[in-house]
PDB file of C-alpha atoms and ligand atoms in Angstrom:
ATOM      1  CA  UNK R   1      28.343   3.517  48.242  1.00 93.00           C
ATOM      2  CA  UNK R   2      32.101   4.326  48.124  1.00 96.00           C
ATOM      3  CA  UNK R   3      33.891   1.825  46.099  1.00 98.00           C
ATOM      4  CA  UNK R   4      37.438   2.296  47.357  1.00 98.00           C
ATOM      5  CA  UNK R   5      38.132  -0.426  49.755  1.00 97.00           C
ATOM      6  CA  UNK R   6      34.627  -2.135  49.424  1.00 98.00           C
ATOM      7  CA  UNK R   7      34.827  -5.789  49.100  1.00 98.00           C
ATOM      8  CA  UNK R   8      32.931  -7.021  45.742  1.00 98.00           C
ATOM      9  CA  UNK R   9      31.883 -10.467  44.515  1.00 98.00           C
ATOM     10  CA  UNK R  10      31.061 -10.361  40.584  1.00 98.00           C
ATOM     11  CA  UNK R  11      29.863 -13.748  39.098  1.00 98.00           C
ATOM     12  CA  UNK R  12      30.387 -14.832  35.620  1.00 98.00           C
ATOM     13  CA  UNK R  13      33.675 -12.530  35.368  1.00 98.00           C
ATOM     14  CA  UNK R  14      35.734 -14.643  33.270  1.00 97.00           C
ATOM     15  CA  UNK R  15      34.687 -12.625  29.972  1.00 97.00           C
ATOM     16  CA  UNK R  16      32.309 -10.240  28.747  1.00 98.00           C
ATOM     17  CA  UNK R  17      30.086  -8.044  30.967  1.00 98.00           C
ATOM     18  CA  UNK R  18      31.479  -9.619  34.122  1.00 98.00           C
ATOM     19  CA  UNK R  19      35.102  -9.042  33.098  1.00 98.00           C
ATOM     20  CA  UNK R  20      34.593  -5.629  32.232  1.00 98.00           C
ATOM     21  CA  UNK R  21      32.563  -4.862  35.575  1.00 98.00           C
ATOM     22  CA  UNK R  22      35.249  -6.424  37.855  1.00 98.00           C
ATOM     23  CA  UNK R  23      37.970  -4.189  35.902  1.00 98.00           C
ATOM     24  CA  UNK R  24      35.817  -1.016  36.437  1.00 98.00           C
ATOM     25  CA  UNK R  25      35.437  -1.818  40.257  1.00 98.00           C
ATOM     26  CA  UNK R  26      39.016  -2.638  40.700  1.00 98.00           C
ATOM     27  CA  UNK R  27      39.742   0.468  38.958  1.00 98.00           C
ATOM     28  CA  UNK R  28      37.955   2.378  41.901  1.00 98.00           C
ATOM     29  CA  UNK R  29      39.915   0.837  44.239  1.00 98.00           C
ATOM     30  CA  UNK R  30      37.251  -2.105  45.385  1.00 98.00           C
ATOM     31  CA  UNK R  31      38.975  -5.531  46.262  1.00 98.00           C
ATOM     32  CA  UNK R  32      37.303  -8.104  43.720  1.00 98.00           C
ATOM     33  CA  UNK R  33      36.559 -11.491  43.888  1.00 98.00           C
ATOM     34  CA  UNK R  34      35.585 -13.062  40.618  1.00 98.00           C
ATOM     35  CA  UNK R  35      33.649 -16.448  40.018  1.00 98.00           C
ATOM     36  CA  UNK R  36      33.125 -18.313  36.865  1.00 97.00           C
ATOM     37  CA  UNK R  37      33.382 -21.623  35.294  1.00 97.00           C
ATOM     38  CA  UNK R  38      36.299 -21.470  32.728  1.00 97.00           C
ATOM     39  CA  UNK R  39      39.650 -21.552  35.080  1.00 97.00           C
ATOM     40  CA  UNK R  40      41.841 -20.045  32.348  1.00 97.00           C
ATOM     41  CA  UNK R  41      39.770 -17.101  31.608  1.00 96.00           C
ATOM     42  CA  UNK R  42      38.862 -16.509  35.256  1.00 97.00           C
ATOM     43  CA  UNK R  43      42.407 -16.422  36.400  1.00 97.00           C
ATOM     44  CA  UNK R  44      43.421 -13.751  33.504  1.00 96.00           C
ATOM     45  CA  UNK R  45      40.898 -11.500  34.588  1.00 96.00           C
ATOM     46  CA  UNK R  46      41.901 -11.916  38.147  1.00 97.00           C
ATOM     47  CA  UNK R  47      45.594 -11.501  37.359  1.00 97.00           C
ATOM     48  CA  UNK R  48      45.009  -8.515  35.217  1.00 94.00           C
ATOM     49  CA  UNK R  49      43.178  -6.468  38.329  1.00 97.00           C
ATOM     50  CA  UNK R  50      44.596  -8.277  41.001  1.00 96.00           C
ATOM     51  CA  UNK R  51      41.319 -10.081  42.070  1.00 97.00           C
ATOM     52  CA  UNK R  52      40.909 -13.194  43.687  1.00 97.00           C
ATOM     53  CA  UNK R  53      39.588 -16.242  41.121  1.00 98.00           C
ATOM     54  CA  UNK R  54      37.179 -18.679  42.466  1.00 97.00           C
ATOM     55  CA  UNK R  55      35.881 -21.243  39.934  1.00 97.00           C
ATOM     56  CA  UNK R  56      32.495 -22.066  40.894  1.00 94.00           C
ATOM     57  CA  UNK R  57      29.001 -23.011  39.255  1.00 96.00           C
ATOM     58  CA  UNK R  58      26.215 -20.686  39.762  1.00 96.00           C
ATOM     59  CA  UNK R  59      24.070 -23.779  39.233  1.00 96.00           C
ATOM     60  CA  UNK R  60      25.225 -25.348  42.202  1.00 94.00           C
ATOM     61  CA  UNK R  61      22.990 -24.557  45.224  1.00 90.00           C
ATOM     62  CA  UNK R  62      26.272 -24.676  47.254  1.00 94.00           C
ATOM     63  CA  UNK R  63      27.743 -21.997  45.131  1.00 92.00           C
ATOM     64  CA  UNK R  64      26.792 -18.904  46.825  1.00 96.00           C
ATOM     65  CA  UNK R  65      27.704 -19.881  50.516  1.00 96.00           C
ATOM     66  CA  UNK R  66      30.921 -21.217  49.632  1.00 96.00           C
ATOM     67  CA  UNK R  67      31.644 -18.074  47.532  1.00 98.00           C
ATOM     68  CA  UNK R  68      30.609 -15.338  50.160  1.00 98.00           C
ATOM     69  CA  UNK R  69      32.560 -17.644  53.084  1.00 97.00           C
ATOM     70  CA  UNK R  70      35.725 -17.827  50.897  1.00 97.00           C
ATOM     71  CA  UNK R  71      35.285 -13.984  50.500  1.00 98.00           C
ATOM     72  CA  UNK R  72      34.555 -12.800  53.695  1.00 98.00           C
ATOM     73  CA  UNK R  73      37.636 -14.917  55.331  1.00 97.00           C
ATOM     74  CA  UNK R  74      39.786 -13.123  52.706  1.00 96.00           C
ATOM     75  CA  UNK R  75      38.637  -9.982  52.705  1.00 97.00           C
ATOM     76  CA  UNK R  76      36.068  -9.443  55.572  1.00 97.00           C
ATOM     77  CA  UNK R  77      32.115  -8.621  54.930  1.00 98.00           C
ATOM     78  CA  UNK R  78      31.047  -8.444  51.554  1.00 98.00           C
ATOM     79  CA  UNK R  79      29.784  -4.676  50.416  1.00 98.00           C
ATOM     80  CA  UNK R  80      28.745  -5.713  46.894  1.00 98.00           C
ATOM     81  CA  UNK R  81      27.313  -8.611  45.070  1.00 98.00           C
ATOM     82  CA  UNK R  82      27.140  -8.311  41.262  1.00 98.00           C
ATOM     83  CA  UNK R  83      24.760 -11.213  39.777  1.00 98.00           C
ATOM     84  CA  UNK R  84      26.294 -11.092  36.418  1.00 98.00           C
ATOM     85  CA  UNK R  85      26.366 -14.925  35.199  1.00 98.00           C
ATOM     86  CA  UNK R  86      23.853 -15.575  32.829  1.00 98.00           C
ATOM     87  CA  UNK R  87      23.317 -17.823  29.548  1.00 98.00           C
ATOM     88  CA  UNK R  88      20.873 -17.215  26.471  1.00 98.00           C
ATOM     89  CA  UNK R  89      18.868 -19.689  24.207  1.00 97.00           C
ATOM     90  CA  UNK R  90      17.901 -18.695  20.772  1.00 96.00           C
ATOM     91  CA  UNK R  91      15.327 -20.650  18.709  1.00 96.00           C
ATOM     92  CA  UNK R  92      11.393 -22.024  19.052  1.00 97.00           C
ATOM     93  CA  UNK R  93      10.502 -22.827  22.473  1.00 98.00           C
ATOM     94  CA  UNK R  94       8.661 -25.897  21.043  1.00 98.00           C
ATOM     95  CA  UNK R  95      12.389 -27.183  19.986  1.00 97.00           C
ATOM     96  CA  UNK R  96      13.964 -26.206  23.133  1.00 98.00           C
ATOM     97  CA  UNK R  97      15.599 -29.343  25.206  1.00 97.00           C
ATOM     98  CA  UNK R  98      14.034 -29.397  28.494  1.00 98.00           C
ATOM     99  CA  UNK R  99      17.511 -29.795  30.286  1.00 98.00           C
ATOM    100  CA  UNK R 100      18.294 -26.208  28.641  1.00 98.00           C
ATOM    101  CA  UNK R 101      15.377 -24.801  30.003  1.00 98.00           C
ATOM    102  CA  UNK R 102      16.899 -26.140  33.608  1.00 98.00           C
ATOM    103  CA  UNK R 103      20.213 -24.218  32.894  1.00 98.00           C
ATOM    104  CA  UNK R 104      18.578 -21.062  31.783  1.00 98.00           C
ATOM    105  CA  UNK R 105      16.495 -20.664  35.021  1.00 98.00           C
ATOM    106  CA  UNK R 106      19.369 -22.000  37.216  1.00 98.00           C
ATOM    107  CA  UNK R 107      21.936 -19.834  35.937  1.00 98.00           C
ATOM    108  CA  UNK R 108      19.937 -16.776  35.449  1.00 98.00           C
ATOM    109  CA  UNK R 109      17.370 -16.921  38.116  1.00 98.00           C
ATOM    110  CA  UNK R 110      18.138 -19.505  40.796  1.00 98.00           C
ATOM    111  CA  UNK R 111      21.720 -18.183  40.841  1.00 98.00           C
ATOM    112  CA  UNK R 112      21.039 -14.615  41.827  1.00 98.00           C
ATOM    113  CA  UNK R 113      18.479 -15.598  44.203  1.00 98.00           C
ATOM    114  CA  UNK R 114      20.926 -17.891  45.955  1.00 97.00           C
ATOM    115  CA  UNK R 115      23.940 -15.274  45.887  1.00 97.00           C
ATOM    116  CA  UNK R 116      21.355 -12.558  47.483  1.00 98.00           C
ATOM    117  CA  UNK R 117      20.100 -15.036  49.912  1.00 97.00           C
ATOM    118  CA  UNK R 118      23.903 -15.864  51.364  1.00 97.00           C
ATOM    119  CA  UNK R 119      24.714 -12.260  51.145  1.00 98.00           C
ATOM    120  CA  UNK R 120      22.076 -10.427  52.706  1.00 98.00           C
ATOM    121  CA  UNK R 121      22.040 -11.311  56.161  1.00 98.00           C
ATOM    122  CA  UNK R 122      25.311  -9.797  57.301  1.00 98.00           C
ATOM    123  CA  UNK R 123      24.634  -6.893  55.114  1.00 98.00           C
ATOM    124  CA  UNK R 124      21.330  -6.346  57.075  1.00 98.00           C
ATOM    125  CA  UNK R 125      23.312  -6.784  60.204  1.00 98.00           C
ATOM    126  CA  UNK R 126      25.882  -4.104  59.014  1.00 98.00           C
ATOM    127  CA  UNK R 127      23.044  -2.068  57.582  1.00 98.00           C
ATOM    128  CA  UNK R 128      25.023  -1.337  54.618  1.00 98.00           C
ATOM    129  CA  UNK R 129      25.504  -3.331  51.256  1.00 98.00           C
ATOM    130  CA  UNK R 130      24.630  -3.319  47.414  1.00 98.00           C
ATOM    131  CA  UNK R 131      23.001  -5.992  45.670  1.00 98.00           C
ATOM    132  CA  UNK R 132      23.396  -5.621  41.756  1.00 98.00           C
ATOM    133  CA  UNK R 133      21.477  -7.734  39.004  1.00 98.00           C
ATOM    134  CA  UNK R 134      22.385  -7.977  35.476  1.00 98.00           C
ATOM    135  CA  UNK R 135      18.804  -8.162  33.872  1.00 98.00           C
ATOM    136  CA  UNK R 136      18.110  -7.330  30.099  1.00 98.00           C
ATOM    137  CA  UNK R 137      15.585  -5.568  28.024  1.00 98.00           C
ATOM    138  CA  UNK R 138      14.454  -8.904  26.798  1.00 97.00           C
ATOM    139  CA  UNK R 139      12.791  -9.257  30.488  1.00 98.00           C
ATOM    140  CA  UNK R 140      10.439  -6.317  29.467  1.00 97.00           C
ATOM    141  CA  UNK R 141      10.370  -6.542  25.734  1.00 95.00           C
ATOM    142  CA  UNK R 142       9.824 -10.394  25.860  1.00 94.00           C
ATOM    143  CA  UNK R 143      11.618 -11.376  22.476  1.00 94.00           C
ATOM    144  CA  UNK R 144      10.210 -14.284  20.450  1.00 94.00           C
ATOM    145  CA  UNK R 145      12.461 -17.305  19.848  1.00 95.00           C
ATOM    146  CA  UNK R 146      13.843 -16.211  23.469  1.00 96.00           C
ATOM    147  CA  UNK R 147      11.051 -17.301  25.476  1.00 98.00           C
ATOM    148  CA  UNK R 148      12.937 -18.837  28.456  1.00 98.00           C
ATOM    149  CA  UNK R 149      15.613 -16.334  28.428  1.00 98.00           C
ATOM    150  CA  UNK R 150      12.972 -13.305  28.457  1.00 98.00           C
ATOM    151  CA  UNK R 151      11.159 -14.935  31.087  1.00 98.00           C
ATOM    152  CA  UNK R 152      14.288 -15.364  33.253  1.00 98.00           C
ATOM    153  CA  UNK R 153      15.124 -11.806  32.874  1.00 98.00           C
ATOM    154  CA  UNK R 154      11.569 -10.722  33.955  1.00 98.00           C
ATOM    155  CA  UNK R 155      11.740 -12.846  37.191  1.00 98.00           C
ATOM    156  CA  UNK R 156      15.145 -11.522  37.638  1.00 98.00           C
ATOM    157  CA  UNK R 157      13.615  -7.655  37.208  1.00 98.00           C
ATOM    158  CA  UNK R 158      10.556  -8.741  39.604  1.00 98.00           C
ATOM    159  CA  UNK R 159      12.619 -10.212  42.343  1.00 98.00           C
ATOM    160  CA  UNK R 160      14.916  -7.214  42.279  1.00 98.00           C
ATOM    161  CA  UNK R 161      11.913  -4.829  42.428  1.00 98.00           C
ATOM    162  CA  UNK R 162      10.203  -6.899  45.306  1.00 98.00           C
ATOM    163  CA  UNK R 163      13.627  -6.897  47.415  1.00 98.00           C
ATOM    164  CA  UNK R 164      14.023  -2.861  46.664  1.00 98.00           C
ATOM    165  CA  UNK R 165      10.838  -2.416  48.402  1.00 98.00           C
ATOM    166  CA  UNK R 166      11.246  -4.973  51.211  1.00 98.00           C
ATOM    167  CA  UNK R 167      14.860  -3.668  51.951  1.00 98.00           C
ATOM    168  CA  UNK R 168      13.825   0.026  51.847  1.00 97.00           C
ATOM    169  CA  UNK R 169      15.438   1.760  54.899  1.00 97.00           C
ATOM    170  CA  UNK R 170      17.652  -1.363  55.669  1.00 98.00           C
ATOM    171  CA  UNK R 171      20.720   0.243  54.551  1.00 98.00           C
ATOM    172  CA  UNK R 172      20.954  -2.220  51.615  1.00 98.00           C
ATOM    173  CA  UNK R 173      20.515  -0.958  47.860  1.00 98.00           C
ATOM    174  CA  UNK R 174      19.135  -2.974  45.092  1.00 98.00           C
ATOM    175  CA  UNK R 175      19.779  -2.131  41.419  1.00 98.00           C
ATOM    176  CA  UNK R 176      19.057  -3.679  38.242  1.00 98.00           C
ATOM    177  CA  UNK R 177      21.143  -3.108  35.091  1.00 98.00           C
ATOM    178  CA  UNK R 178      19.301  -3.468  31.984  1.00 98.00           C
ATOM    179  CA  UNK R 179      21.568  -3.743  28.970  1.00 98.00           C
ATOM    180  CA  UNK R 180      20.292  -3.838  25.270  1.00 98.00           C
ATOM    181  CA  UNK R 181      22.627  -5.258  23.202  1.00 97.00           C
ATOM    182  CA  UNK R 182      26.219  -5.891  23.917  1.00 98.00           C
ATOM    183  CA  UNK R 183      29.372  -7.137  21.921  1.00 97.00           C
ATOM    184  CA  UNK R 184      30.073 -10.243  23.852  1.00 97.00           C
ATOM    185  CA  UNK R 185      30.708 -13.930  23.389  1.00 95.00           C
ATOM    186  CA  UNK R 186      26.891 -14.093  24.541  1.00 97.00           C
ATOM    187  CA  UNK R 187      24.983 -14.464  21.091  1.00 94.00           C
ATOM    188  CA  UNK R 188      27.252 -17.223  19.833  1.00 90.00           C
ATOM    189  CA  UNK R 189      26.919 -19.277  23.369  1.00 90.00           C
ATOM    190  CA  UNK R 190      23.395 -18.896  22.824  1.00 91.00           C
ATOM    191  CA  UNK R 191      23.269 -20.730  19.506  1.00 85.00           C
ATOM    192  CA  UNK R 192      22.552 -17.897  17.266  1.00 88.00           C
ATOM    193  CA  UNK R 193      24.790 -14.867  16.467  1.00 90.00           C
ATOM    194  CA  UNK R 194      23.796 -11.483  16.541  1.00 92.00           C
ATOM    195  CA  UNK R 195      22.910 -10.263  12.937  1.00 87.00           C
ATOM    196  CA  UNK R 196      20.978  -7.432  13.063  1.00 85.00           C
ATOM    197  CA  UNK R 197      22.349  -4.246  11.902  1.00 81.00           C
ATOM    198  CA  UNK R 198      20.195  -2.040  14.355  1.00 84.00           C
ATOM    199  CA  UNK R 199      20.761  -1.723  17.461  1.00 90.00           C
ATOM    200  CA  UNK R 200      24.094  -1.517  17.432  1.00 92.00           C
ATOM    201  CA  UNK R 201      25.955  -3.580  20.101  1.00 96.00           C
ATOM    202  CA  UNK R 202      27.616  -1.609  22.748  1.00 97.00           C
ATOM    203  CA  UNK R 203      31.058  -2.567  24.340  1.00 98.00           C
ATOM    204  CA  UNK R 204      30.945  -4.407  27.625  1.00 98.00           C
ATOM    205  CA  UNK R 205      32.699  -1.392  29.135  1.00 98.00           C
ATOM    206  CA  UNK R 206      29.706   0.862  29.003  1.00 98.00           C
ATOM    207  CA  UNK R 207      27.546  -1.455  30.983  1.00 98.00           C
ATOM    208  CA  UNK R 208      30.515  -1.774  33.558  1.00 98.00           C
ATOM    209  CA  UNK R 209      30.705   1.901  34.007  1.00 98.00           C
ATOM    210  CA  UNK R 210      27.362   1.899  34.545  1.00 98.00           C
ATOM    211  CA  UNK R 211      27.406  -0.744  37.426  1.00 98.00           C
ATOM    212  CA  UNK R 212      30.038   1.439  39.206  1.00 98.00           C
ATOM    213  CA  UNK R 213      27.917   4.754  38.629  1.00 98.00           C
ATOM    214  CA  UNK R 214      24.919   2.962  39.948  1.00 98.00           C
ATOM    215  CA  UNK R 215      26.541   1.514  42.855  1.00 98.00           C
ATOM    216  CA  UNK R 216      28.032   4.718  43.620  1.00 98.00           C
ATOM    217  CA  UNK R 217      24.735   6.789  43.186  1.00 97.00           C
ATOM    218  CA  UNK R 218      22.534   4.196  44.494  1.00 96.00           C
ATOM    219  CA  UNK R 219      20.584   4.230  41.284  1.00 97.00           C
ATOM    220  CA  UNK R 220      17.605   1.643  41.168  1.00 98.00           C
ATOM    221  CA  UNK R 221      17.518   0.982  37.597  1.00 98.00           C
ATOM    222  CA  UNK R 222      19.652   1.926  34.571  1.00 98.00           C
ATOM    223  CA  UNK R 223      19.006   1.230  31.078  1.00 98.00           C
ATOM    224  CA  UNK R 224      22.128   1.364  28.722  1.00 98.00           C
ATOM    225  CA  UNK R 225      22.221   2.938  26.024  1.00 98.00           C
ATOM    226  CA  UNK R 226      19.709   5.058  27.528  1.00 97.00           C
ATOM    227  CA  UNK R 227      17.896   5.786  24.445  1.00 96.00           C
ATOM    228  CA  UNK R 228      16.487   2.108  24.623  1.00 96.00           C
ATOM    229  CA  UNK R 229      14.227   3.640  27.711  1.00 97.00           C
ATOM    230  CA  UNK R 230      11.892   4.898  24.547  1.00 96.00           C
ATOM    231  CA  UNK R 231      11.015   1.465  23.223  1.00 95.00           C
ATOM    232  CA  UNK R 232      11.100   0.121  27.183  1.00 97.00           C
ATOM    233  CA  UNK R 233       8.434   3.159  27.947  1.00 97.00           C
ATOM    234  CA  UNK R 234       6.432   2.710  24.520  1.00 96.00           C
ATOM    235  CA  UNK R 235       6.059  -1.054  25.507  1.00 96.00           C
ATOM    236  CA  UNK R 236       4.997  -0.277  28.953  1.00 95.00           C
ATOM    237  CA  UNK R 237       2.099   2.364  27.786  1.00 97.00           C
ATOM    238  CA  UNK R 238       1.343   1.488  24.207  1.00 96.00           C
ATOM    239  CA  UNK R 239       1.769  -2.297  23.934  1.00 94.00           C
ATOM    240  CA  UNK R 240      -0.309  -2.411  20.742  1.00 95.00           C
ATOM    241  CA  UNK R 241       1.891   0.041  19.044  1.00 95.00           C
ATOM    242  CA  UNK R 242       5.248  -1.605  20.109  1.00 94.00           C
ATOM    243  CA  UNK R 243       4.060  -4.929  19.321  1.00 93.00           C
ATOM    244  CA  UNK R 244       3.298  -3.306  15.591  1.00 93.00           C
ATOM    245  CA  UNK R 245       6.623  -1.727  15.587  1.00 91.00           C
ATOM    246  CA  UNK R 246       8.392  -4.779  16.629  1.00 89.00           C
ATOM    247  CA  UNK R 247       6.787  -6.808  14.178  1.00 89.00           C
ATOM    248  CA  UNK R 248       7.492  -4.409  11.374  1.00 87.00           C
ATOM    249  CA  UNK R 249      11.169  -4.065  12.065  1.00 80.00           C
ATOM    250  CA  UNK R 250      12.141  -7.546  13.303  1.00 75.00           C
TER     251      UNK R 250
HETATM  252  N1  LIG D 301      25.519  -9.322  25.558  1.00 84.77           N
HETATM  253  C1  LIG D 301      24.326  -8.974  25.554  1.00 84.77           C
HETATM  254  O1  LIG D 301      23.941  -8.548  24.400  1.00 84.77           O
HETATM  255  C2  LIG D 301      23.552  -9.027  26.999  1.00 84.77           C
HETATM  256  C3  LIG D 301      22.381  -8.171  26.975  1.00 84.77           C
HETATM  257  C4  LIG D 301      21.442  -8.153  28.171  1.00 84.77           C
HETATM  258  C5  LIG D 301      21.934  -8.903  29.312  1.00 84.77           C
HETATM  259  N2  LIG D 301      22.986  -9.393  29.300  1.00 84.77           N
HETATM  260  C6  LIG D 301      23.411 -10.195  30.495  1.00 84.77           C
HETATM  261  O2  LIG D 301      24.643  -9.952  30.393  1.00 84.77           O
HETATM  262  C7  LIG D 301      25.219 -10.957  31.396  1.00 84.77           C
HETATM  263  C8  LIG D 301      26.515 -11.022  30.994  1.00 84.77           C
HETATM  264  O3  LIG D 301      26.546 -11.760  29.737  1.00 84.77           O
HETATM  265  P1  LIG D 301      27.777 -11.460  28.772  1.00 84.77           P
HETATM  266  O4  LIG D 301      26.981 -10.438  27.679  1.00 84.77           O
HETATM  267  O5  LIG D 301      28.842 -10.980  29.293  1.00 84.77           O
HETATM  268  O6  LIG D 301      27.917 -12.706  27.897  1.00 84.77           O
HETATM  269  P2  LIG D 301      29.075 -13.870  28.015  1.00 84.77           P
HETATM  270  O7  LIG D 301      30.426 -13.203  27.508  1.00 84.77           O
HETATM  271  O8  LIG D 301      28.694 -15.088  27.576  1.00 84.77           O
HETATM  272  O9  LIG D 301      29.551 -14.269  29.632  1.00 84.77           O
HETATM  273  C9  LIG D 301      28.754 -14.970  30.567  1.00 84.77           C
HETATM  274  C10 LIG D 301      29.359 -15.087  31.943  1.00 84.77           C
HETATM  275  O10 LIG D 301      28.539 -15.987  32.799  1.00 84.77           O
HETATM  276  C11 LIG D 301      29.277 -16.967  33.099  1.00 84.77           C
HETATM  277  N3  LIG D 301      28.468 -18.039  33.283  1.00 84.77           N
HETATM  278  C12 LIG D 301      27.647 -18.767  32.425  1.00 84.77           C
HETATM  279  N4  LIG D 301      27.337 -20.157  32.896  1.00 84.77           N
HETATM  280  C13 LIG D 301      27.802 -19.927  34.339  1.00 84.77           C
HETATM  281  C14 LIG D 301      27.623 -20.824  35.313  1.00 84.77           C
HETATM  282  N5  LIG D 301      26.688 -21.973  35.427  1.00 84.77           N
HETATM  283  N6  LIG D 301      28.160 -20.742  36.739  1.00 84.77           N
HETATM  284  C15 LIG D 301      29.027 -19.656  36.480  1.00 84.77           C
HETATM  285  N7  LIG D 301      29.458 -18.610  35.562  1.00 84.77           N
HETATM  286  C16 LIG D 301      28.638 -18.729  34.671  1.00 84.77           C
HETATM  287  C17 LIG D 301      30.479 -17.289  32.231  1.00 84.77           C
HETATM  288  O11 LIG D 301      31.408 -17.666  32.432  1.00 84.77           O
HETATM  289  P3  LIG D 301      32.679 -18.960  31.907  1.00 84.77           P
HETATM  290  O12 LIG D 301      33.114 -17.964  30.831  1.00 84.77           O
HETATM  291  O13 LIG D 301      33.475 -19.257  33.014  1.00 84.77           O
HETATM  292  O14 LIG D 301      31.752 -20.275  31.395  1.00 84.77           O
HETATM  293  C18 LIG D 301      30.860 -15.954  31.654  1.00 84.77           C
HETATM  294  O15 LIG D 301      32.094 -15.365  32.330  1.00 84.77           O
HETATM  295  C19 LIG D 301      24.270 -12.246  31.507  1.00 84.77           C
HETATM  296  O16 LIG D 301      23.236 -12.098  32.535  1.00 84.77           O
HETATM  297  C20 LIG D 301      23.579 -11.953  30.319  1.00 84.77           C
HETATM  298  O17 LIG D 301      22.143 -12.272  30.364  1.00 84.77           O
HETATM  299  C21 LIG D 301      23.776  -9.639  27.949  1.00 84.77           C
END
């Protein structure tokens, strides 16, 4: 898809990967609408790139319809949605507060599903559109002490893969971006800072560039950084070896 002039919605774009993605897409000439919770952050992102900010909570079931309607009224039909807003949670599952389980699922799973549900019918009518999901390697590698987060990203991967098949030939493309570790506020907010020396976090701009290229090239799945495809492949093809290595190095 040509990004120049494309109408794009990016959720969770006040900071981190979402903000970097909004900047990258705007730099390629897209008309961008950014959503998020924090009005000040969101306004800052929007002002720096001439985007339109909409303060909206993806946990709200009406969020998607509201954002899509406002975007369409302002710019015309939506060409691209980037389902980026996401939260983590670190700690043992036995101690995870039940309301936090609800939040992780509402933000990471139901949010993207409702966004796509609102965006898809007009895209199908026009036989054109791109759906982008920011997933995580945790969705495949199933990280201990991040059980619900890992399950939420596995759900996103399964949803995206199913949709990709369902929408084949419809003109609407589906992309999952699969980041490993990214230098954002994500880790502080999940309740545990990132302390490992390896793998080193990559800047959010790396993910943003991957999103832009994936839309332009209609890539189905992009792992960032690319070398992380190796542990993912070992996990899929030699699960016992993967588990032994993961236990040894974690
Ligand atoms: N950082 C990593 O290492 C990493 C790795 C793999 C995947 N990811 C994924 O990348 C995505 C972005 O994460 P990030 O690293 O950029 O984290 P981040 O800096 O914490 O940003 C998360 C964004 O999501 C928004 N958000 C959270 N809850 C929301 C809600 N209920 N409604 C609307 N927006 C909400 C936040 O908005 P406010 O600021 O307005 O609250 C924020 O802009 C997430 O889906 C995450 O799972 C991150």
